Short mmCIF file of C-alpha atoms in Angstrom, two decimals:
data_model
loop_
_atom_site.label_atom_id
_atom_site.label_comp_id
_atom_site.label_asym_id
_atom_site.label_seq_id
_atom_site.Cartn_x
_atom_site.Cartn_y
_atom_site.Cartn_z
CA ARG A 1 138.45 133.12 140.79
CA LYS A 2 137.23 135.30 143.64
CA ILE A 3 133.47 135.38 143.94
CA SER A 4 132.07 138.90 143.89
CA ARG A 5 129.88 140.38 146.61
CA GLN A 6 126.97 140.53 144.18
CA GLU A 7 127.33 136.83 143.33
CA LEU A 8 127.30 135.99 147.05
CA ILE A 9 124.20 138.12 147.61
CA SER A 10 122.49 136.49 144.63
CA GLY A 11 123.40 133.06 145.99
CA LEU A 12 121.88 133.87 149.38
CA ARG A 13 118.68 135.18 147.80
CA GLU A 14 118.43 132.13 145.55
CA ALA A 15 118.83 129.86 148.60
CA ALA A 16 116.03 131.74 150.37
CA ASN A 17 113.85 131.34 147.29
CA ILE A 18 114.51 127.57 147.14
CA LEU A 19 114.03 126.97 150.88
CA GLY A 20 111.16 129.38 151.39
CA HIS A 21 112.94 131.06 154.29
CA SER A 22 116.17 132.80 155.21
CA PRO A 23 118.80 130.01 155.07
CA SER A 24 120.81 128.71 157.97
CA ARG A 25 124.47 128.02 157.28
CA PRO A 26 124.01 124.19 157.24
CA GLU A 27 121.00 124.50 154.89
CA PHE A 28 123.00 126.73 152.55
CA ASN A 29 125.89 124.25 152.42
CA GLU A 30 123.51 121.45 151.37
CA LEU A 31 122.36 123.32 148.24
CA ASP A 32 123.90 122.89 144.80
CA ASP A 33 124.97 125.75 142.53
CA VAL A 34 125.45 128.32 145.30
CA PRO A 35 128.73 129.74 146.66
CA SER A 36 130.20 128.27 149.83
CA ALA A 37 129.05 129.55 153.20
CA ASN A 38 132.71 130.19 154.05
CA ALA A 39 132.95 132.60 151.12
CA VAL A 40 129.97 134.52 152.51
CA VAL A 41 131.52 134.72 155.98
CA ASN A 42 134.93 135.75 154.60
CA GLU A 43 133.40 138.54 152.53
CA PHE A 44 130.89 139.94 155.02
CA GLY A 45 132.57 139.10 158.32
CA SER A 46 129.79 136.80 159.54
CA TRP A 47 126.93 134.67 158.27
CA ASN A 48 124.34 137.16 159.53
CA GLY A 49 126.34 139.97 157.92
CA GLY A 50 125.94 138.28 154.54
CA LYS A 51 122.22 137.74 155.07
CA LYS A 52 121.74 141.38 156.07
CA ALA A 53 123.53 142.49 152.88
CA ALA A 54 121.14 140.26 150.90
CA GLY A 55 118.09 141.74 152.64
CA LEU A 56 117.28 138.51 154.49
CA ASP A 57 116.14 138.19 158.08
CA THR A 58 118.63 136.93 160.65
CA VAL A 59 118.26 134.81 163.78
CA GLY A 60 120.36 135.24 166.88
CA ALA A 61 123.05 132.62 167.43
CA GLY A 62 121.83 129.73 169.54
CA GLY A 63 118.27 131.01 169.54
CA ALA A 64 115.78 128.20 169.08
CA LEU A 65 113.06 128.96 166.56
CA SER A 66 109.66 128.72 168.19
CA VAL A 67 106.03 128.77 167.14
CA ASN A 68 102.70 128.20 168.87
CA GLU A 69 102.54 124.53 167.90
CA SER A 70 98.96 124.14 169.12
CA TYR A 71 97.58 127.16 167.21
CA PHE A 72 95.87 125.08 164.51
CA LYS A 73 95.00 122.02 166.60
CA GLU A 74 91.41 123.26 166.81
CA LEU A 75 89.80 125.70 164.37
CA ASP A 76 87.73 127.32 167.09
CA THR A 77 88.11 131.04 166.26
CA PRO A 78 87.47 133.06 163.10
CA GLU A 79 91.13 134.13 163.08
CA LYS A 80 92.35 130.52 162.89
CA ALA A 81 89.76 129.66 160.22
CA TYR A 82 90.84 132.72 158.23
CA TRP A 83 94.52 131.71 158.25
CA ILE A 84 93.72 128.12 157.24
CA GLY A 85 91.72 129.54 154.32
CA PHE A 86 94.62 131.80 153.39
CA LEU A 87 97.07 128.88 153.55
CA TYR A 88 94.76 126.84 151.30
CA GLY A 89 95.25 129.59 148.73
CA ASP A 90 98.87 130.70 149.08
CA GLY A 91 100.50 128.23 151.46
CA CYS A 92 101.64 124.64 151.44
CA VAL A 93 102.75 121.81 153.69
CA PHE A 94 105.90 120.18 152.40
CA GLN A 95 107.15 116.84 153.71
CA ARG A 96 110.78 116.07 152.91
CA GLU A 97 112.22 112.56 152.84
CA LYS A 98 114.33 113.50 155.86
CA GLY A 99 113.53 115.95 158.62
CA SER A 100 110.32 117.54 159.84
CA ALA A 101 107.56 118.76 157.57
CA ARG A 102 107.29 122.49 157.05
CA VAL A 103 104.47 124.95 156.47
CA SER A 104 105.36 127.69 153.99
CA LEU A 105 103.64 130.90 152.95
CA GLY A 106 104.95 133.01 150.08
CA LEU A 107 103.52 136.27 148.74
CA LYS A 108 104.48 139.19 146.52
CA HIS A 109 106.65 141.89 148.09
CA GLU A 110 103.75 144.31 148.36
CA ASP A 111 101.99 141.80 150.65
CA GLU A 112 104.84 141.51 153.18
CA LYS A 113 102.60 143.07 155.83
CA HIS A 114 100.27 140.06 155.55
CA VAL A 115 103.15 137.63 156.05
CA ARG A 116 104.08 139.52 159.21
CA LYS A 117 100.48 139.35 160.44
CA PHE A 118 100.52 135.57 159.98
CA LYS A 119 103.85 135.32 161.79
CA SER A 120 102.43 137.32 164.69
CA ALA A 121 99.22 135.26 164.84
CA ILE A 122 101.13 131.98 165.26
CA ASP A 123 103.74 133.49 167.64
CA SER A 124 106.56 132.51 165.30
CA LYS A 125 110.22 133.42 165.76
CA HIS A 126 111.10 132.11 162.28
CA ALA A 127 112.78 134.45 159.84
CA ILE A 128 110.94 136.12 156.99
CA SER A 129 112.78 135.53 153.73
CA LYS A 130 112.94 137.78 150.68
CA SER A 131 113.85 136.92 147.12
CA ASP A 132 113.62 139.01 143.97
CA SER A 133 109.97 138.07 143.52
CA LEU A 134 108.61 136.79 146.85
CA VAL A 135 108.53 137.40 150.57
CA GLY A 136 107.61 134.50 152.81
CA ILE A 137 107.98 132.43 155.93
CA SER A 138 108.64 128.71 156.36
CA ILE A 139 107.87 126.91 159.63
CA GLN A 140 109.75 123.64 159.98
CA HIS A 141 108.11 122.12 163.03
CA ALA A 142 106.63 118.63 163.20
CA GLU A 143 103.71 119.31 165.58
CA PHE A 144 102.75 122.58 163.92
CA SER A 145 102.84 121.04 160.43
CA GLU A 146 100.84 118.02 161.58
CA ALA A 147 98.13 120.27 163.03
CA VAL A 148 97.85 122.16 159.73
CA ALA A 149 97.78 118.96 157.64
CA LYS A 150 95.01 117.57 159.86
CA HIS A 151 92.67 120.15 158.33
CA GLY A 152 93.23 118.82 154.82
CA LEU A 153 96.05 121.16 153.89
CA THR A 154 98.58 118.56 152.78
CA THR A 155 101.34 118.41 150.20
CA GLU A 156 98.72 117.30 147.65
CA LYS A 157 96.18 120.01 148.51
CA THR A 158 96.00 121.31 144.93
CA TYR A 159 94.49 118.02 143.77
CA SER A 160 92.59 117.13 146.94
CA ASP A 161 88.85 117.47 147.49
CA SER A 162 89.19 117.75 151.26
CA LEU A 163 88.29 120.90 153.17
CA PRO A 164 88.40 121.58 156.91
CA THR A 165 85.43 120.72 159.09
CA LEU A 166 84.02 123.98 160.45
CA GLU A 167 81.13 123.84 162.90
CA HIS A 168 79.69 127.36 162.68
CA ASP A 169 78.86 129.92 160.00
CA ASP A 170 81.27 132.50 161.45
CA LEU A 171 84.12 130.00 161.04
CA ARG A 172 83.03 129.04 157.51
CA ALA A 173 82.77 132.71 156.56
CA ALA A 174 86.23 133.43 157.94
CA PHE A 175 87.69 130.46 156.00
CA VAL A 176 86.17 131.70 152.73
CA ARG A 177 87.41 135.23 153.43
CA GLY A 178 90.96 133.90 153.90
CA LEU A 179 90.70 131.85 150.72
CA PHE A 180 89.34 134.87 148.85
CA ASP A 181 92.16 137.11 150.10
CA ALA A 182 94.65 134.56 148.78
CA ASP A 183 93.02 133.39 145.52
CA GLY A 184 89.97 135.55 144.94
CA HIS A 185 88.98 138.64 143.03
CA SER A 186 85.92 140.70 142.19
CA GLY A 187 84.86 140.22 138.58
CA VAL A 188 82.39 141.86 136.23
CA ASN A 189 78.83 142.41 137.43
CA HIS A 190 80.07 142.18 141.02
CA ARG A 191 80.83 138.49 140.67
CA PHE A 192 82.67 136.87 143.57
CA ASN A 193 85.43 134.64 142.14
CA ILE A 194 87.85 132.22 143.76
CA THR A 195 90.27 130.52 141.37
CA GLY A 196 91.80 127.16 142.26
CA SER A 197 92.03 123.48 141.43
CA ASN A 198 90.59 122.15 144.70
#
């Protein structure tokens, strides 16, 4: 049977949700239980046309995705310490069996502005993905991911007792502020709470 436009849009959004970013055509074809990429192109006239209909970001053809790979090599500014803290709360480093590791950040739709601030801070050209419940960005880049993981933010961060080494109080304060923005809240009697397993 012919696959409807809505089914194609749902398939694209589901792929973005699984991958953590707006899918490329090869990535989409590797997934199970989604329509074919050809069906998307036939219905919408192009791959980017389908992604636009699904509310996903697009990347120009042939454009290499870039990021400031050295951004996290040294945590020497409060801004960098803040973003590492935020990633400890709402991000992850995922290492696949094949291919480069990736750093992913996913937030609720109302926090899309924060995802865009992170993207700007690291000079990323990667697409921002949107699903029914989340908006996020996924950076698949070996050097960038390695720099992040060096600060203790690994695939197993939830169960790790490692934290980044920060030399000054302004860096430690910025890290805690990022962690609080991701996983913290103000409780009764003005209590300062951060919830997490680490």
